[in-house]
C-alpha cells in the first residue's frame, strides 16, 4: 500500500521551519538593539574598547547561529553552542563594567538578546528545555548583576525569559504534533486510495475466479469440495485485506490479530484480544505467515475435517500465537527426521520464519493427540528482514 513519502525527521523539520525563521528574524532585531544600546552606554563602561570587542563577537555569532539554524537539519549542536556563547557573553560583563553599574543596568549583550538562546532551546527541545535554558540564563544574569537576593523577585528578567521558554516550547511541540497528525492523515488517504485501486483491479479477476471455484466445487462435491473450501477461505482473506481490516497502520506497525484472521480465513477458529495486538508490520506479517503455515500443515495431514484453533495472546513483553488441532499428530522426532531427509517445509515456513524475526517456535505433538504449535515473539526482538 502507498505510504507517506516524507520521513519522520524531515516532517519534524518542516513543522519547525516557520519557528526557526521567526527566531532568526527576532535575532536580527535583537542584534540591532545590542548595537544601539552599546552606542548609548559605551562611555559608561570601564573598558569601552573591550566592550566593543564583545559586541562584535555578538554580531558575528548571531549571523552564524541564524544561518546554521536555517540551513542545517542538525540544529542541536548549534543550540548547545548558543547556550555556551550566551553564558560567556553574560559573564563578559564582569570585565567591562563596575559592580555598581551592573546592578542597575542590563548585562552584555542585553537581556533581550539573551532570549535568543532560550528560544532556540524551546523550539528544539520543547517547554522543558525552554524553561531549563531560561532558568540558567536568569541565574547567570542575577549572579553577574549581584542581585541574588530580594531584588531578584522585583526584576522582570526571570519572568520574561521563563515565559518565552514556556510559550515557544509549547508552540514547537504543538507544531510537531500537528504535522505528525497531518502526515498520518495523508498517508491514510494515500493507502485508502491505493487499496481502492487494487480492489477495482482485483475484483473483476481474482475474486470472481475464487468465488466461481468455491461455488462450482461445492456443486461437484467430493475432492472438489476441499478445493472449494480453500478458494472460499482465500477469497474471504483477500476481501478482508482489500477492505482494510487487515492492513497495517501508518506508523510502521500492524495488528497481528487482524493479520492472522485474514490469513487463516475460515480454516481455523481464531481467538484474540478485543484490542489490537500491535507489532512491527514486518514482524506481524511474518508471524501471521508462520501461523498460516501451521494451519495449512494441520489440514494437509489431517484433511479438512480437522478442527484447528488459533489463540493470539498479548503478554506485554511478548506475544504468543498458539495453533492447536485435533488431528492424528506425529511421532516424536518426526520433524528432525524430515529435516535430515531434506524436506524443510515445516522447518522453513514455521520454525524458520519465527526465528528470522527473533522469535521461537515450539511444537508438542503425539500420535492420536493432535499437534500444538507455540510461536512466541518478544516485542524487543530485532528483525532480520
CSV table of C-alpha atoms in Angstrom, one decimal:
chain,number,residue,atom,x,y,z
A,1,UNK,CA,0.0,0.0,0.0
A,2,UNK,CA,1.1,3.6,-0.6
A,3,UNK,CA,2.6,5.3,2.4
A,4,UNK,CA,3.8,8.9,3.1
A,5,UNK,CA,7.0,9.7,1.3
A,6,UNK,CA,8.1,12.2,3.9
A,7,UNK,CA,10.5,10.7,6.5
A,8,UNK,CA,9.6,11.4,10.1
A,9,UNK,CA,12.7,13.6,10.7
A,10,UNK,CA,12.0,15.7,7.6
A,11,UNK,CA,8.4,16.1,8.6
A,12,UNK,CA,9.5,17.4,12.0
A,13,UNK,CA,11.9,19.8,10.3
A,14,UNK,CA,9.0,21.1,8.1
A,15,UNK,CA,6.8,21.7,11.1
A,16,UNK,CA,9.6,23.6,12.9
A,17,UNK,CA,10.8,25.6,9.9
A,18,UNK,CA,8.5,28.7,10.4
A,19,UNK,CA,9.6,28.9,14.1
A,20,UNK,CA,13.3,28.8,13.1
A,21,UNK,CA,12.7,31.6,10.5
A,22,UNK,CA,10.9,33.7,13.1
A,23,UNK,CA,13.7,33.0,15.6
A,24,UNK,CA,16.3,34.2,13.0
A,25,UNK,CA,14.3,37.4,12.4
A,26,UNK,CA,14.0,38.0,16.1
A,27,UNK,CA,17.8,37.5,16.5
A,28,UNK,CA,18.4,40.1,13.8
A,29,UNK,CA,16.2,42.7,15.6
A,30,UNK,CA,18.0,42.0,18.9
A,31,UNK,CA,21.4,42.4,17.3
A,32,UNK,CA,20.3,45.9,16.1
A,33,UNK,CA,19.2,46.6,19.7
A,34,UNK,CA,22.5,45.4,21.0
A,35,UNK,CA,24.5,47.8,18.8
A,36,UNK,CA,22.1,50.7,19.6
A,37,UNK,CA,22.4,50.0,23.3
A,38,UNK,CA,26.2,49.9,23.0
A,39,UNK,CA,26.3,53.3,21.3
A,40,UNK,CA,24.4,54.8,24.2
A,41,UNK,CA,26.3,53.3,27.2
A,42,UNK,CA,29.8,52.7,25.8
A,43,UNK,CA,31.2,55.7,27.7
A,44,UNK,CA,29.9,54.4,31.0
A,45,UNK,CA,31.9,51.2,30.8
A,46,UNK,CA,35.3,50.9,32.5
A,47,UNK,CA,36.6,49.2,29.4
A,48,UNK,CA,34.8,50.6,26.4
A,49,UNK,CA,37.1,49.1,23.8
A,50,UNK,CA,36.8,45.7,25.3
A,51,UNK,CA,33.0,46.1,25.3
A,52,UNK,CA,33.0,46.8,21.6
A,53,UNK,CA,35.0,43.6,21.0
A,54,UNK,CA,32.3,41.6,22.8
A,55,UNK,CA,29.6,43.4,20.8
A,56,UNK,CA,31.4,42.4,17.5
A,57,UNK,CA,31.6,38.8,18.8
A,58,UNK,CA,27.8,39.0,19.5
A,59,UNK,CA,27.1,40.2,15.9
A,60,UNK,CA,29.3,37.6,14.3
A,61,UNK,CA,27.9,34.8,16.4
A,62,UNK,CA,24.3,35.9,15.7
A,63,UNK,CA,24.9,35.7,12.0
A,64,UNK,CA,26.5,32.2,12.3
A,65,UNK,CA,23.7,30.9,14.5
A,66,UNK,CA,20.9,32.3,12.4
A,67,UNK,CA,22.3,30.9,9.2
A,68,UNK,CA,23.1,27.5,10.8
A,69,UNK,CA,19.6,27.0,12.2
A,70,UNK,CA,18.0,27.9,8.9
A,71,UNK,CA,20.2,25.8,6.6
A,72,UNK,CA,21.2,22.6,8.6
A,73,UNK,CA,18.8,19.9,10.0
A,74,UNK,CA,21.4,19.1,12.7
A,75,UNK,CA,20.4,22.1,14.9
A,76,UNK,CA,21.2,20.5,18.3
A,77,UNK,CA,25.0,21.4,18.2
A,78,UNK,CA,24.2,24.9,17.2
A,79,UNK,CA,21.7,25.4,20.0
A,80,UNK,CA,24.1,23.9,22.6
A,81,UNK,CA,26.9,26.2,21.3
A,82,UNK,CA,24.4,29.1,21.5
A,83,UNK,CA,23.8,28.4,25.2
A,84,UNK,CA,27.5,28.4,25.9
A,85,UNK,CA,28.2,31.5,23.9
A,86,UNK,CA,25.4,33.4,25.6
A,87,UNK,CA,26.6,32.5,29.1
A,88,UNK,CA,30.1,33.5,28.2
A,89,UNK,CA,29.0,36.9,26.9
A,90,UNK,CA,26.8,37.4,30.0
A,91,UNK,CA,29.9,36.8,32.2
A,92,UNK,CA,32.0,39.1,30.0
A,93,UNK,CA,30.1,42.0,31.6
A,94,UNK,CA,32.3,41.4,34.7
A,95,UNK,CA,35.4,42.5,32.6
A,96,UNK,CA,34.0,45.8,31.3
A,97,UNK,CA,31.6,47.3,33.9
A,98,UNK,CA,31.8,48.1,37.6
A,99,UNK,CA,29.6,46.4,40.2
A,100,UNK,CA,27.6,49.5,40.8
A,101,UNK,CA,26.8,49.9,37.1
A,102,UNK,CA,26.0,46.2,36.6
A,103,UNK,CA,23.5,46.2,39.4
A,104,UNK,CA,21.4,48.9,37.8
A,105,UNK,CA,21.8,48.1,34.1
A,106,UNK,CA,21.5,45.3,31.6
A,107,UNK,CA,24.3,42.8,31.2
A,108,UNK,CA,26.2,42.4,27.9
A,109,UNK,CA,24.9,41.8,25.3
A,110,UNK,CA,21.5,42.9,26.7
A,111,UNK,CA,18.7,40.8,28.2
A,112,UNK,CA,16.6,40.8,25.1
A,113,UNK,CA,19.5,39.3,23.0
A,114,UNK,CA,19.9,36.6,25.7
A,115,UNK,CA,16.3,35.5,24.9
A,116,UNK,CA,17.6,34.0,21.6
A,117,UNK,CA,19.3,31.2,23.5
A,118,UNK,CA,16.1,30.4,25.3
A,119,UNK,CA,14.1,30.5,22.1
A,120,UNK,CA,16.5,28.1,20.4
A,121,UNK,CA,16.3,25.6,23.3
A,122,UNK,CA,12.5,25.8,23.4
A,123,UNK,CA,12.0,25.3,19.7
A,124,UNK,CA,14.4,22.4,19.6
A,125,UNK,CA,13.5,20.6,22.9
A,126,UNK,CA,10.0,21.8,23.8
A,127,UNK,CA,8.8,23.6,27.0
A,128,UNK,CA,11.1,21.7,29.4
A,129,UNK,CA,14.2,22.6,27.5
A,130,UNK,CA,13.0,26.2,27.1
A,131,UNK,CA,12.3,26.6,30.9
A,132,UNK,CA,15.7,25.0,31.7
A,133,UNK,CA,17.5,27.4,29.5
A,134,UNK,CA,15.6,30.4,30.9
A,135,UNK,CA,16.4,29.3,34.4
A,136,UNK,CA,20.1,29.0,33.7
A,137,UNK,CA,20.2,32.4,31.9
A,138,UNK,CA,18.3,34.1,34.7
A,139,UNK,CA,20.6,32.7,37.3
A,140,UNK,CA,23.7,33.8,35.4
A,141,UNK,CA,22.3,37.3,34.9
A,142,UNK,CA,21.5,37.5,38.6
A,143,UNK,CA,25.0,36.4,39.7
A,144,UNK,CA,26.7,38.9,37.3
A,145,UNK,CA,24.5,41.8,38.5
A,146,UNK,CA,24.8,40.8,42.1
A,147,UNK,CA,21.1,40.6,42.7
A,148,UNK,CA,20.8,37.1,44.1
A,149,UNK,CA,18.6,38.4,46.9
A,150,UNK,CA,15.2,40.1,47.3
A,151,UNK,CA,15.9,42.3,44.4
A,152,UNK,CA,15.8,39.3,42.1
A,153,UNK,CA,12.0,39.0,42.6
A,154,UNK,CA,11.4,42.6,41.6
A,155,UNK,CA,13.3,42.2,38.3
A,156,UNK,CA,11.3,41.3,35.2
A,157,UNK,CA,14.2,39.4,33.6
A,158,UNK,CA,13.4,36.0,35.0
A,159,UNK,CA,9.6,36.0,34.4
A,160,UNK,CA,10.2,37.3,30.8
A,161,UNK,CA,12.7,34.6,30.0
A,162,UNK,CA,10.7,31.8,31.6
A,163,UNK,CA,7.5,32.9,29.8
A,164,UNK,CA,9.4,32.9,26.5
A,165,UNK,CA,10.8,29.4,27.1
A,166,UNK,CA,7.4,28.0,28.1
A,167,UNK,CA,5.4,29.7,25.3
A,168,UNK,CA,7.8,28.9,22.5
A,169,UNK,CA,8.3,25.3,23.8
A,170,UNK,CA,4.6,24.7,23.8
A,171,UNK,CA,4.3,26.2,20.3
A,172,UNK,CA,7.0,24.0,18.9
A,173,UNK,CA,5.5,20.8,20.5
A,174,UNK,CA,2.1,21.7,19.1
A,175,UNK,CA,3.5,22.3,15.7
A,176,UNK,CA,5.3,18.9,15.7
A,177,UNK,CA,2.2,17.1,16.9
A,178,UNK,CA,0.0,18.8,14.3
A,179,UNK,CA,2.5,18.0,11.5
A,180,UNK,CA,2.6,14.3,12.6
A,181,UNK,CA,-1.2,14.1,12.6
A,182,UNK,CA,-1.3,15.7,9.1
A,183,UNK,CA,1.3,13.2,7.8
A,184,UNK,CA,-0.7,10.3,9.2
A,185,UNK,CA,-3.9,11.6,7.6
A,186,UNK,CA,-2.1,12.0,4.2
A,187,UNK,CA,-0.6,8.5,4.5
A,188,UNK,CA,-4.0,7.0,5.4
A,189,UNK,CA,-5.7,8.8,2.4
A,190,UNK,CA,-2.9,7.5,0.1
A,191,UNK,CA,-3.2,4.0,1.5
A,192,UNK,CA,-7.0,4.1,1.1
A,193,UNK,CA,-6.8,5.3,-2.5
A,194,UNK,CA,-4.3,2.6,-3.3
A,195,UNK,CA,-6.4,-0.1,-1.7
A,196,UNK,CA,-9.5,1.1,-3.6
A,197,UNK,CA,-7.5,1.0,-6.9
A,198,UNK,CA,-6.3,-2.6,-6.1
A,199,UNK,CA,-9.8,-3.6,-5.2
A,200,UNK,CA,-11.2,-2.4,-8.5
A,201,UNK,CA,-8.5,-4.3,-10.4
A,202,UNK,CA,-8.7,-7.5,-8.4
A,203,UNK,CA,-12.5,-7.7,-8.1
A,204,UNK,CA,-13.1,-8.4,-11.8
A,205,UNK,CA,-10.3,-11.0,-11.9
A,206,UNK,CA,-9.1,-12.9,-8.9
A,207,UNK,CA,-12.1,-12.5,-6.6
A,208,UNK,CA,-14.6,-13.6,-9.3
A,209,UNK,CA,-12.4,-16.7,-10.1
A,210,UNK,CA,-12.1,-17.7,-6.5
A,211,UNK,CA,-15.9,-17.2,-6.0
A,212,UNK,CA,-16.6,-19.4,-9.0
A,213,UNK,CA,-14.2,-22.1,-7.9
A,214,UNK,CA,-15.8,-22.1,-4.5
A,215,UNK,CA,-19.3,-22.3,-5.9
A,216,UNK,CA,-18.6,-25.0,-8.5
A,217,UNK,CA,-16.5,-27.1,-6.1
A,218,UNK,CA,-19.3,-27.4,-3.7
A,219,UNK,CA,-21.7,-28.2,-6.5
A,220,UNK,CA,-19.4,-31.0,-7.8
A,221,UNK,CA,-18.7,-32.3,-4.3
A,222,UNK,CA,-16.1,-35.0,-3.3
A,223,UNK,CA,-12.5,-34.0,-3.6
A,224,UNK,CA,-13.5,-30.8,-5.4
A,225,UNK,CA,-15.2,-29.6,-2.1
A,226,UNK,CA,-11.8,-29.4,-0.4
A,227,UNK,CA,-10.6,-27.1,-3.3
A,228,UNK,CA,-13.8,-25.1,-2.9
A,229,UNK,CA,-13.1,-24.6,0.8
A,230,UNK,CA,-9.6,-23.4,0.0
A,231,UNK,CA,-10.9,-21.0,-2.6
A,232,UNK,CA,-13.5,-19.7,-0.2
A,233,UNK,CA,-11.1,-19.0,2.6
A,234,UNK,CA,-8.7,-17.3,0.3
A,235,UNK,CA,-11.5,-15.2,-1.2
A,236,UNK,CA,-12.5,-14.1,2.3
A,237,UNK,CA,-8.9,-13.3,3.3
A,238,UNK,CA,-8.4,-11.2,0.1
A,239,UNK,CA,-11.6,-9.3,0.6
A,240,UNK,CA,-10.6,-8.5,4.2
A,241,UNK,CA,-7.2,-7.3,3.0
A,242,UNK,CA,-8.7,-5.1,0.3
A,243,UNK,CA,-11.3,-3.6,2.7
A,244,UNK,CA,-8.5,-2.6,5.0
A,245,UNK,CA,-9.4,-4.7,8.0
A,246,UNK,CA,-6.1,-6.4,7.9
A,247,UNK,CA,-4.0,-3.5,6.7
A,248,UNK,CA,-1.0,-2.1,8.5
A,249,UNK,CA,-1.0,1.2,10.3
A,250,UNK,CA,0.7,4.4,9.1
A,251,UNK,CA,3.4,4.3,11.8
A,252,UNK,CA,5.0,1.1,10.6
A,253,UNK,CA,3.1,-1.2,12.9
A,254,UNK,CA,0.2,-3.7,12.3
A,255,UNK,CA,-2.4,-5.5,14.2
A,256,UNK,CA,-1.3,-9.1,14.5
A,257,UNK,CA,-4.8,-10.4,15.3
A,258,UNK,CA,-6.2,-8.8,12.2
A,259,UNK,CA,-3.4,-10.3,10.0
A,260,UNK,CA,-3.9,-13.7,11.5
A,261,UNK,CA,-7.7,-13.6,10.9
A,262,UNK,CA,-7.2,-12.5,7.3
A,263,UNK,CA,-4.6,-15.2,6.7
A,264,UNK,CA,-6.4,-18.2,8.0
A,265,UNK,CA,-9.9,-17.1,7.0
A,266,UNK,CA,-12.5,-19.8,7.8
A,267,UNK,CA,-10.0,-22.6,8.1
A,268,UNK,CA,-9.5,-22.1,11.8
A,269,UNK,CA,-11.3,-20.7,14.8
A,270,UNK,CA,-9.3,-17.6,15.9
A,271,UNK,CA,-9.5,-16.2,19.4
A,272,UNK,CA,-7.7,-12.9,20.1
A,273,UNK,CA,-7.9,-9.9,22.5
A,274,UNK,CA,-10.6,-7.2,21.7
A,275,UNK,CA,-7.8,-4.6,21.4
A,276,UNK,CA,-5.2,-4.6,18.7
A,277,UNK,CA,-2.1,-6.6,19.2
A,278,UNK,CA,0.4,-4.1,17.8
A,279,UNK,CA,3.8,-5.3,16.4
A,280,UNK,CA,6.2,-4.0,13.8
A,281,UNK,CA,4.5,-4.5,10.5
A,282,UNK,CA,7.2,-6.8,9.1
A,283,UNK,CA,7.3,-9.0,12.2
A,284,UNK,CA,3.5,-9.2,12.4
A,285,UNK,CA,3.4,-10.2,8.7
A,286,UNK,CA,6.0,-13.0,9.2
A,287,UNK,CA,4.3,-14.3,12.4
A,288,UNK,CA,0.9,-14.4,10.6
A,289,UNK,CA,2.6,-16.3,7.7
A,290,UNK,CA,4.0,-18.8,10.1
A,291,UNK,CA,0.6,-19.2,11.7
A,292,UNK,CA,-1.0,-19.9,8.3
A,293,UNK,CA,1.7,-22.4,7.6
A,294,UNK,CA,0.8,-24.3,10.8
A,295,UNK,CA,-2.9,-24.2,9.9
A,296,UNK,CA,-2.1,-25.5,6.4
A,297,UNK,CA,0.1,-28.2,7.8
A,298,UNK,CA,-2.8,-29.4,10.1
A,299,UNK,CA,-5.2,-29.6,7.1
A,300,UNK,CA,-2.6,-31.1,4.8
A,301,UNK,CA,-2.0,-34.1,7.1
A,302,UNK,CA,-5.4,-34.4,8.7
A,303,UNK,CA,-7.8,-33.3,5.9
A,304,UNK,CA,-10.4,-30.6,6.1
A,305,UNK,CA,-12.3,-32.5,8.8
A,306,UNK,CA,-9.6,-31.5,11.3
A,307,UNK,CA,-10.6,-28.7,13.7
A,308,UNK,CA,-7.9,-26.0,14.1
A,309,UNK,CA,-7.9,-23.4,16.9
A,310,UNK,CA,-5.7,-20.3,16.9
A,311,UNK,CA,-5.1,-18.3,20.1
A,312,UNK,CA,-3.4,-14.9,19.9
A,313,UNK,CA,-2.2,-13.6,23.2
A,314,UNK,CA,-0.6,-10.2,24.2
A,315,UNK,CA,1.6,-10.9,27.2
A,316,UNK,CA,3.1,-7.5,27.5
A,317,UNK,CA,6.8,-8.0,26.8
A,318,UNK,CA,6.0,-10.7,24.2
A,319,UNK,CA,3.2,-12.0,22.0
A,320,UNK,CA,2.3,-15.7,21.6
A,321,UNK,CA,0.3,-17.4,18.9
A,322,UNK,CA,-0.9,-20.9,19.7
A,323,UNK,CA,-2.1,-23.2,16.9
A,324,UNK,CA,-3.9,-26.4,18.2
A,325,UNK,CA,-5.5,-29.1,16.1
A,326,UNK,CA,-7.3,-32.4,16.9
A,327,UNK,CA,-5.6,-34.3,14.0
A,328,UNK,CA,-3.6,-37.5,14.1
A,329,UNK,CA,-0.5,-35.9,15.5
A,330,UNK,CA,3.0,-37.1,14.8
A,331,UNK,CA,5.7,-39.2,16.4
A,332,UNK,CA,8.4,-37.6,18.5
A,333,UNK,CA,11.4,-36.7,16.4
A,334,UNK,CA,9.5,-36.6,13.1
A,335,UNK,CA,10.5,-33.0,12.4
A,336,UNK,CA,14.1,-33.8,12.9
A,337,UNK,CA,13.8,-36.8,10.5
A,338,UNK,CA,12.1,-34.7,7.8
A,339,UNK,CA,14.8,-32.0,8.1
A,340,UNK,CA,17.5,-34.7,7.8
A,341,UNK,CA,15.8,-36.1,4.7
A,342,UNK,CA,15.9,-32.6,3.1
A,343,UNK,CA,12.2,-31.8,3.5
A,344,UNK,CA,12.3,-28.3,5.0
A,345,UNK,CA,8.7,-27.3,4.5
A,346,UNK,CA,7.6,-27.1,8.2
A,347,UNK,CA,11.1,-26.2,9.4
A,348,UNK,CA,11.4,-23.3,6.9
A,349,UNK,CA,7.8,-22.0,6.9
A,350,UNK,CA,7.1,-22.2,10.6
A,351,UNK,CA,10.3,-22.5,12.6
A,352,UNK,CA,12.5,-20.6,10.1
A,353,UNK,CA,10.0,-17.7,9.8
A,354,UNK,CA,9.7,-17.3,13.5
A,355,UNK,CA,13.4,-17.5,14.2
A,356,UNK,CA,14.1,-14.9,11.4
A,357,UNK,CA,12.2,-12.2,13.3
A,358,UNK,CA,13.8,-13.1,16.7
A,359,UNK,CA,11.1,-15.4,18.0
A,360,UNK,CA,10.9,-19.1,18.8
A,361,UNK,CA,8.7,-21.9,17.8
A,362,UNK,CA,7.8,-24.9,20.0
A,363,UNK,CA,5.8,-27.9,18.9
A,364,UNK,CA,4.0,-30.5,21.1
A,365,UNK,CA,2.6,-33.5,19.2
A,366,UNK,CA,1.9,-37.1,19.9
A,367,UNK,CA,0.2,-39.8,17.7
A,368,UNK,CA,-3.5,-39.6,18.1
A,369,UNK,CA,-3.5,-36.5,20.3
A,370,UNK,CA,-3.1,-33.7,17.7
A,371,UNK,CA,-0.5,-31.1,17.4
A,372,UNK,CA,0.1,-27.8,19.2
A,373,UNK,CA,2.4,-25.0,18.0
A,374,UNK,CA,3.5,-22.1,20.2
A,375,UNK,CA,5.0,-19.2,18.3
A,376,UNK,CA,6.5,-16.6,20.7
A,377,UNK,CA,7.9,-13.2,19.7
A,378,UNK,CA,9.5,-10.7,22.2
A,379,UNK,CA,8.4,-7.2,21.5
A,380,UNK,CA,12.0,-6.0,21.6
A,381,UNK,CA,13.3,-8.7,19.2
A,382,UNK,CA,15.2,-7.3,16.3
A,383,UNK,CA,14.1,-8.3,12.8
A,384,UNK,CA,16.5,-9.5,10.2
A,385,UNK,CA,14.1,-8.6,7.4
